[in-house]
Amino acid sequence: MSVSHKKSIYRSEANDLALRLARQYTKNYDVIVLDHAYHGHLTSLIDISPYKFNCPGGEGKKEWVHIASNPDVYRGKYRDVDLSLEELSQLYADDVKQQIDEAEKKGRKIGAFIAESLQSCAGQVIHPPGYFNKAWKYVREAGGLCIADEVQVGFGRVGHHMWAFQLQDAVPDIVTVGKPFGNGHPISAVITTQAIARSFAQTGMEYFNTVIIYILISLVVTLSVVPLVWQC
């Protein structure tokens, strides 16, 4: 197995742990994802990756998965040739709200909205400014948590900021990081708040992994933090 393949697996375990944290904290199971998204190749993540489950060999969407439109202002459902960026961010955020409303009509509850802070597999899609703040507001009002998948776009890869979600001036509840984290070494991490981490710890089911190190640390606005807990 190549190192790059191993790194992809470890990225997957970070996103899988993020889902576990969100479900434990919210007591809700359903997940909102963006169309064309890819979050890893564990079974739990294939299930929330339209890039996989809607393609050849995929088994289609599970009932607990809700797909919001990819906020692509160039080729997407709403485009910048017709609307302002402010209008686009609101319309795409409203699409997330629509997924929440439709789920609740069926008696389902949203546990998390997971999205790459900048869609990578979907074509390097930069979300319209303000999109996350608007969409995440809807998710939190519905009782869900907001997960920023920074595995491919974090650690300065967007140029102006350390984290891609900073382009949106927004703060997620959980952040996952991986590929550039270890500078070639297969390491990934989950970053969250103390409250979310404590809710997971209180279950008594510790997280253990013999190969990878995960970091559960306090989340601050810049995420320039010192690890508080190391577990391996």
mmCIF file of C-alpha atoms in Angstrom:
data_model
loop_
_atom_site.group_PDB
_atom_site.id
_atom_site.type_symbol
_atom_site.label_atom_id
_atom_site.label_comp_id
_atom_site.label_asym_id
_atom_site.label_seq_id
_atom_site.Cartn_x
_atom_site.Cartn_y
_atom_site.Cartn_z
ATOM 1 C CA MET A 1 0.000 0.000 0.000
ATOM 2 C CA SER A 2 1.442 3.367 -0.970
ATOM 3 C CA VAL A 3 1.854 6.182 1.537
ATOM 4 C CA SER A 4 -0.567 8.358 -0.426
ATOM 5 C CA HIS A 5 -3.180 5.623 -0.138
ATOM 6 C CA LYS A 6 -2.581 5.337 3.591
ATOM 7 C CA LYS A 7 -2.979 9.086 3.951
ATOM 8 C CA SER A 8 -6.347 8.890 2.247
ATOM 9 C CA ILE A 9 -7.447 6.207 4.708
ATOM 10 C CA TYR A 10 -6.379 8.325 7.666
ATOM 11 C CA ARG A 11 -8.255 11.293 6.242
ATOM 12 C CA SER A 12 -11.279 9.011 6.141
ATOM 13 C CA GLU A 13 -10.903 8.065 9.791
ATOM 14 C CA ALA A 14 -10.813 11.734 10.790
ATOM 15 C CA ASN A 15 -14.109 12.394 8.999
ATOM 16 C CA ASP A 16 -15.613 9.227 10.437
ATOM 17 C CA LEU A 17 -14.700 10.363 13.956
ATOM 18 C CA ALA A 18 -16.188 13.808 13.216
ATOM 19 C CA LEU A 19 -19.504 12.143 12.375
ATOM 20 C CA ARG A 20 -19.379 10.155 15.610
ATOM 21 C CA LEU A 21 -18.723 13.316 17.605
ATOM 22 C CA ALA A 22 -21.582 15.185 15.951
ATOM 23 C CA ARG A 23 -24.068 12.369 16.433
ATOM 24 C CA GLN A 24 -23.122 11.877 20.047
ATOM 25 C CA TYR A 25 -23.406 15.588 20.836
ATOM 26 C CA THR A 26 -26.648 16.268 18.972
ATOM 27 C CA LYS A 27 -28.305 12.845 19.425
ATOM 28 C CA ASN A 28 -29.349 13.229 15.769
ATOM 29 C CA TYR A 29 -28.242 10.936 12.962
ATOM 30 C CA ASP A 30 -28.948 12.583 9.595
ATOM 31 C CA VAL A 31 -26.275 14.376 7.569
ATOM 32 C CA ILE A 32 -26.432 17.139 4.974
ATOM 33 C CA VAL A 33 -23.757 17.058 2.270
ATOM 34 C CA LEU A 34 -23.041 19.023 -0.884
ATOM 35 C CA ASP A 35 -23.648 17.539 -4.283
ATOM 36 C CA HIS A 36 -20.496 16.038 -5.864
ATOM 37 C CA ALA A 37 -18.776 15.936 -2.446
ATOM 38 C CA TYR A 38 -16.187 13.336 -1.466
ATOM 39 C CA HIS A 39 -15.176 12.798 2.176
ATOM 40 C CA GLY A 40 -13.321 9.483 2.176
ATOM 41 C CA HIS A 41 -13.652 5.801 1.440
ATOM 42 C CA LEU A 42 -14.717 4.179 4.673
ATOM 43 C CA THR A 43 -18.240 2.797 4.333
ATOM 44 C CA SER A 44 -19.597 5.571 6.546
ATOM 45 C CA LEU A 45 -18.067 8.179 4.247
ATOM 46 C CA ILE A 46 -18.997 6.596 0.933
ATOM 47 C CA ASP A 47 -22.528 6.959 2.278
ATOM 48 C CA ILE A 48 -22.091 10.768 2.525
ATOM 49 C CA SER A 49 -20.118 11.206 -0.708
ATOM 50 C CA PRO A 50 -22.323 11.788 -3.770
ATOM 51 C CA TYR A 51 -19.107 11.673 -5.817
ATOM 52 C CA LYS A 52 -19.053 7.963 -4.943
ATOM 53 C CA PHE A 53 -22.564 6.712 -4.208
ATOM 54 C CA ASN A 54 -24.080 8.409 -7.272
ATOM 55 C CA CYS A 55 -21.428 7.027 -9.620
ATOM 56 C CA PRO A 56 -20.844 3.563 -11.152
ATOM 57 C CA GLY A 57 -20.572 0.969 -8.395
ATOM 58 C CA GLY A 58 -22.366 3.180 -5.900
ATOM 59 C CA GLU A 59 -25.506 2.126 -4.073
ATOM 60 C CA GLY A 60 -27.310 5.459 -4.197
ATOM 61 C CA LYS A 61 -28.321 7.810 -1.421
ATOM 62 C CA LYS A 62 -29.333 6.538 2.000
ATOM 63 C CA GLU A 63 -32.507 7.938 3.557
ATOM 64 C CA TRP A 64 -30.536 9.713 6.282
ATOM 65 C CA VAL A 65 -28.405 11.631 3.763
ATOM 66 C CA HIS A 66 -29.633 14.953 2.370
ATOM 67 C CA ILE A 67 -27.924 16.541 -0.631
ATOM 68 C CA ALA A 68 -27.742 20.329 -0.927
ATOM 69 C CA SER A 69 -26.762 22.046 -4.155
ATOM 70 C CA ASN A 70 -23.061 22.601 -4.727
ATOM 71 C CA PRO A 71 -22.653 26.409 -4.337
ATOM 72 C CA ASP A 72 -20.862 26.742 -7.670
ATOM 73 C CA VAL A 73 -21.456 30.285 -8.919
ATOM 74 C CA TYR A 74 -19.959 29.486 -12.338
ATOM 75 C CA ARG A 75 -21.697 26.269 -13.403
ATOM 76 C CA GLY A 76 -24.168 25.706 -10.577
ATOM 77 C CA LYS A 77 -27.900 26.018 -10.069
ATOM 78 C CA TYR A 78 -27.503 29.776 -9.526
ATOM 79 C CA ARG A 79 -24.779 31.736 -11.366
ATOM 80 C CA ASP A 80 -22.893 34.984 -10.992
ATOM 81 C CA VAL A 81 -23.840 36.117 -14.503
ATOM 82 C CA ASP A 82 -27.404 36.464 -13.241
ATOM 83 C CA LEU A 83 -27.125 37.324 -9.558
ATOM 84 C CA SER A 84 -24.938 39.166 -7.062
ATOM 85 C CA LEU A 85 -22.664 37.235 -4.709
ATOM 86 C CA GLU A 86 -24.892 38.218 -1.792
ATOM 87 C CA GLU A 87 -27.931 36.834 -3.569
ATOM 88 C CA LEU A 88 -26.034 33.679 -4.502
ATOM 89 C CA SER A 89 -24.890 32.984 -0.948
ATOM 90 C CA GLN A 90 -28.458 33.375 0.293
ATOM 91 C CA LEU A 91 -29.996 31.168 -2.401
ATOM 92 C CA TYR A 92 -27.480 28.378 -1.890
ATOM 93 C CA ALA A 93 -27.881 28.634 1.898
ATOM 94 C CA ASP A 94 -31.655 28.473 1.421
ATOM 95 C CA ASP A 95 -31.103 25.184 -0.389
ATOM 96 C CA VAL A 96 -29.554 23.821 2.804
ATOM 97 C CA LYS A 97 -32.584 25.098 4.714
ATOM 98 C CA GLN A 98 -34.824 23.286 2.250
ATOM 99 C CA GLN A 99 -33.010 20.013 2.986
ATOM 100 C CA ILE A 100 -33.554 20.591 6.709
ATOM 101 C CA ASP A 101 -37.253 21.335 6.233
ATOM 102 C CA GLU A 102 -37.820 18.286 4.046
ATOM 103 C CA ALA A 103 -36.022 16.048 6.545
ATOM 104 C CA GLU A 104 -38.079 17.380 9.450
ATOM 105 C CA LYS A 105 -41.321 16.809 7.554
ATOM 106 C CA LYS A 106 -40.344 13.135 7.532
ATOM 107 C CA GLY A 107 -39.672 13.173 11.262
ATOM 108 C CA ARG A 108 -35.896 13.176 10.825
ATOM 109 C CA LYS A 109 -33.351 15.394 12.607
ATOM 110 C CA ILE A 110 -30.073 16.787 11.298
ATOM 111 C CA GLY A 111 -26.946 15.794 13.207
ATOM 112 C CA ALA A 112 -24.393 17.489 10.966
ATOM 113 C CA PHE A 113 -23.702 19.406 7.799
ATOM 114 C CA ILE A 114 -20.293 18.364 6.480
ATOM 115 C CA ALA A 115 -18.639 20.216 3.626
ATOM 116 C CA GLU A 116 -15.186 20.932 2.344
ATOM 117 C CA SER A 117 -14.450 24.575 3.007
ATOM 118 C CA LEU A 118 -13.646 24.790 -0.684
ATOM 119 C CA GLN A 119 -14.968 21.969 -2.850
ATOM 120 C CA SER A 120 -11.953 20.083 -4.222
ATOM 121 C CA CYS A 121 -13.191 16.896 -5.923
ATOM 122 C CA ALA A 122 -16.170 18.862 -7.215
ATOM 123 C CA GLY A 123 -13.884 21.114 -9.251
ATOM 124 C CA GLN A 124 -12.081 23.578 -6.924
ATOM 125 C CA VAL A 125 -15.321 25.427 -6.248
ATOM 126 C CA ILE A 126 -15.014 28.607 -4.195
ATOM 127 C CA HIS A 127 -18.223 29.251 -2.284
ATOM 128 C CA PRO A 128 -19.816 32.723 -2.487
ATOM 129 C CA PRO A 129 -18.885 34.987 0.467
ATOM 130 C CA GLY A 130 -21.255 34.591 3.395
ATOM 131 C CA TYR A 131 -22.485 31.160 2.341
ATOM 132 C CA PHE A 132 -21.269 29.255 5.388
ATOM 133 C CA ASN A 133 -22.479 31.800 7.924
ATOM 134 C CA LYS A 134 -25.962 31.662 6.432
ATOM 135 C CA ALA A 135 -26.086 27.893 5.907
ATOM 136 C CA TRP A 136 -24.519 27.066 9.270
ATOM 137 C CA LYS A 137 -27.049 29.309 11.019
ATOM 138 C CA TYR A 138 -29.857 27.159 9.601
ATOM 139 C CA VAL A 139 -28.081 23.946 10.595
ATOM 140 C CA ARG A 140 -27.456 25.072 14.167
ATOM 141 C CA GLU A 141 -31.030 26.290 14.552
ATOM 142 C CA ALA A 142 -32.106 22.760 13.538
ATOM 143 C CA GLY A 143 -29.890 21.248 16.245
ATOM 144 C CA GLY A 144 -27.025 20.123 14.005
ATOM 145 C CA LEU A 145 -23.284 20.743 14.035
ATOM 146 C CA CYS A 146 -21.175 22.161 11.221
ATOM 147 C CA ILE A 147 -18.133 20.176 10.077
ATOM 148 C CA ALA A 148 -15.444 21.758 7.907
ATOM 149 C CA ASP A 149 -13.473 19.150 5.959
ATOM 150 C CA GLU A 150 -10.064 20.811 5.557
ATOM 151 C CA VAL A 151 -8.189 17.639 4.631
ATOM 152 C CA GLN A 152 -7.354 18.779 1.110
ATOM 153 C CA VAL A 153 -7.764 22.553 1.358
ATOM 154 C CA GLY A 154 -6.327 23.417 4.793
ATOM 155 C CA PHE A 155 -2.864 24.411 6.022
ATOM 156 C CA GLY A 156 -2.435 27.461 3.794
ATOM 157 C CA ARG A 157 -3.427 25.864 0.515
ATOM 158 C CA VAL A 158 -5.882 28.683 -0.251
ATOM 159 C CA GLY A 159 -3.101 31.261 -0.059
ATOM 160 C CA HIS A 160 -4.461 34.055 2.103
ATOM 161 C CA HIS A 161 -5.393 32.040 5.188
ATOM 162 C CA MET A 162 -4.294 28.969 7.093
ATOM 163 C CA TRP A 163 -7.794 27.483 6.814
ATOM 164 C CA ALA A 164 -10.123 27.656 3.842
ATOM 165 C CA PHE A 165 -13.161 28.353 6.019
ATOM 166 C CA GLN A 166 -11.519 31.663 6.970
ATOM 167 C CA LEU A 167 -12.291 32.836 3.441
ATOM 168 C CA GLN A 168 -15.899 32.829 4.641
ATOM 169 C CA ASP A 169 -15.166 34.564 7.971
ATOM 170 C CA ALA A 170 -17.000 31.668 9.602
ATOM 171 C CA VAL A 171 -16.202 29.299 12.482
ATOM 172 C CA PRO A 172 -17.225 25.615 12.290
ATOM 173 C CA ASP A 173 -17.976 23.322 15.213
ATOM 174 C CA ILE A 174 -15.637 20.557 14.051
ATOM 175 C CA VAL A 175 -12.651 20.656 11.698
ATOM 176 C CA THR A 176 -10.903 17.680 10.113
ATOM 177 C CA VAL A 177 -7.382 17.918 8.721
ATOM 178 C CA GLY A 178 -5.051 15.426 7.098
ATOM 179 C CA LYS A 179 -2.933 15.267 3.987
ATOM 180 C CA PRO A 180 -0.627 18.307 4.409
ATOM 181 C CA PHE A 181 -0.746 17.967 8.206
ATOM 182 C CA GLY A 182 2.093 15.450 8.410
ATOM 183 C CA ASN A 183 4.215 16.863 5.573
ATOM 184 C CA GLY A 184 4.263 13.440 3.960
ATOM 185 C CA HIS A 185 3.623 11.419 7.097
ATOM 186 C CA PRO A 186 0.199 9.715 7.380
ATOM 187 C CA ILE A 187 -1.345 11.847 10.119
ATOM 188 C CA SER A 188 -4.788 13.363 10.463
ATOM 189 C CA ALA A 189 -6.643 15.220 13.207
ATOM 190 C CA VAL A 190 -10.057 16.189 14.447
ATOM 191 C CA ILE A 191 -10.376 19.630 16.031
ATOM 192 C CA THR A 192 -13.439 20.588 18.038
ATOM 193 C CA THR A 193 -14.738 22.410 21.102
ATOM 194 C CA GLN A 194 -14.290 21.194 24.652
ATOM 195 C CA ALA A 195 -18.055 20.716 25.019
ATOM 196 C CA ILE A 196 -18.287 18.413 21.998
ATOM 197 C CA ALA A 197 -15.186 16.483 23.034
ATOM 198 C CA ARG A 198 -16.540 16.043 26.584
ATOM 199 C CA SER A 199 -19.865 14.714 25.296
ATOM 200 C CA PHE A 200 -17.955 12.004 23.453
ATOM 201 C CA ALA A 201 -15.716 11.211 26.424
ATOM 202 C CA GLN A 202 -18.737 10.876 28.732
ATOM 203 C CA THR A 203 -19.985 7.863 26.776
ATOM 204 C CA GLY A 204 -17.139 5.826 28.233
ATOM 205 C CA MET A 205 -16.247 4.504 24.778
ATOM 206 C CA GLU A 206 -12.735 5.842 24.305
ATOM 207 C CA TYR A 207 -11.291 6.476 20.872
ATOM 208 C CA PHE A 208 -8.234 4.358 20.141
ATOM 209 C CA ASN A 209 -6.102 3.894 17.051
ATOM 210 C CA THR A 210 -2.780 2.076 16.952
ATOM 211 C CA VAL A 211 -1.380 3.970 13.987
ATOM 212 C CA ILE A 212 -2.846 7.440 13.715
ATOM 213 C CA ILE A 213 -2.826 10.295 16.207
ATOM 214 C CA TYR A 214 -5.997 12.345 16.609
ATOM 215 C CA ILE A 215 -6.028 15.645 18.413
ATOM 216 C CA LEU A 216 -9.079 16.892 20.297
ATOM 217 C CA ILE A 217 -8.392 20.511 21.126
ATOM 218 C CA SER A 218 -10.251 23.679 21.991
ATOM 219 C CA LEU A 219 -11.528 25.554 18.965
ATOM 220 C CA VAL A 220 -10.749 29.252 18.708
ATOM 221 C CA VAL A 221 -11.511 31.605 15.888
ATOM 222 C CA THR A 222 -8.092 31.347 14.229
ATOM 223 C CA LEU A 223 -7.543 27.697 15.181
ATOM 224 C CA SER A 224 -3.920 28.554 15.950
ATOM 225 C CA VAL A 225 -3.998 26.414 19.066
ATOM 226 C CA VAL A 226 -1.849 24.157 21.220
ATOM 227 C CA PRO A 227 -3.007 20.516 21.517
ATOM 228 C CA LEU A 228 -4.638 19.747 24.861
ATOM 229 C CA VAL A 229 -5.228 16.022 24.490
ATOM 230 C CA TRP A 230 -3.219 13.489 22.513
ATOM 231 C CA GLN A 231 -4.564 10.003 22.065
ATOM 232 C CA CYS A 232 -2.936 7.242 20.041
#
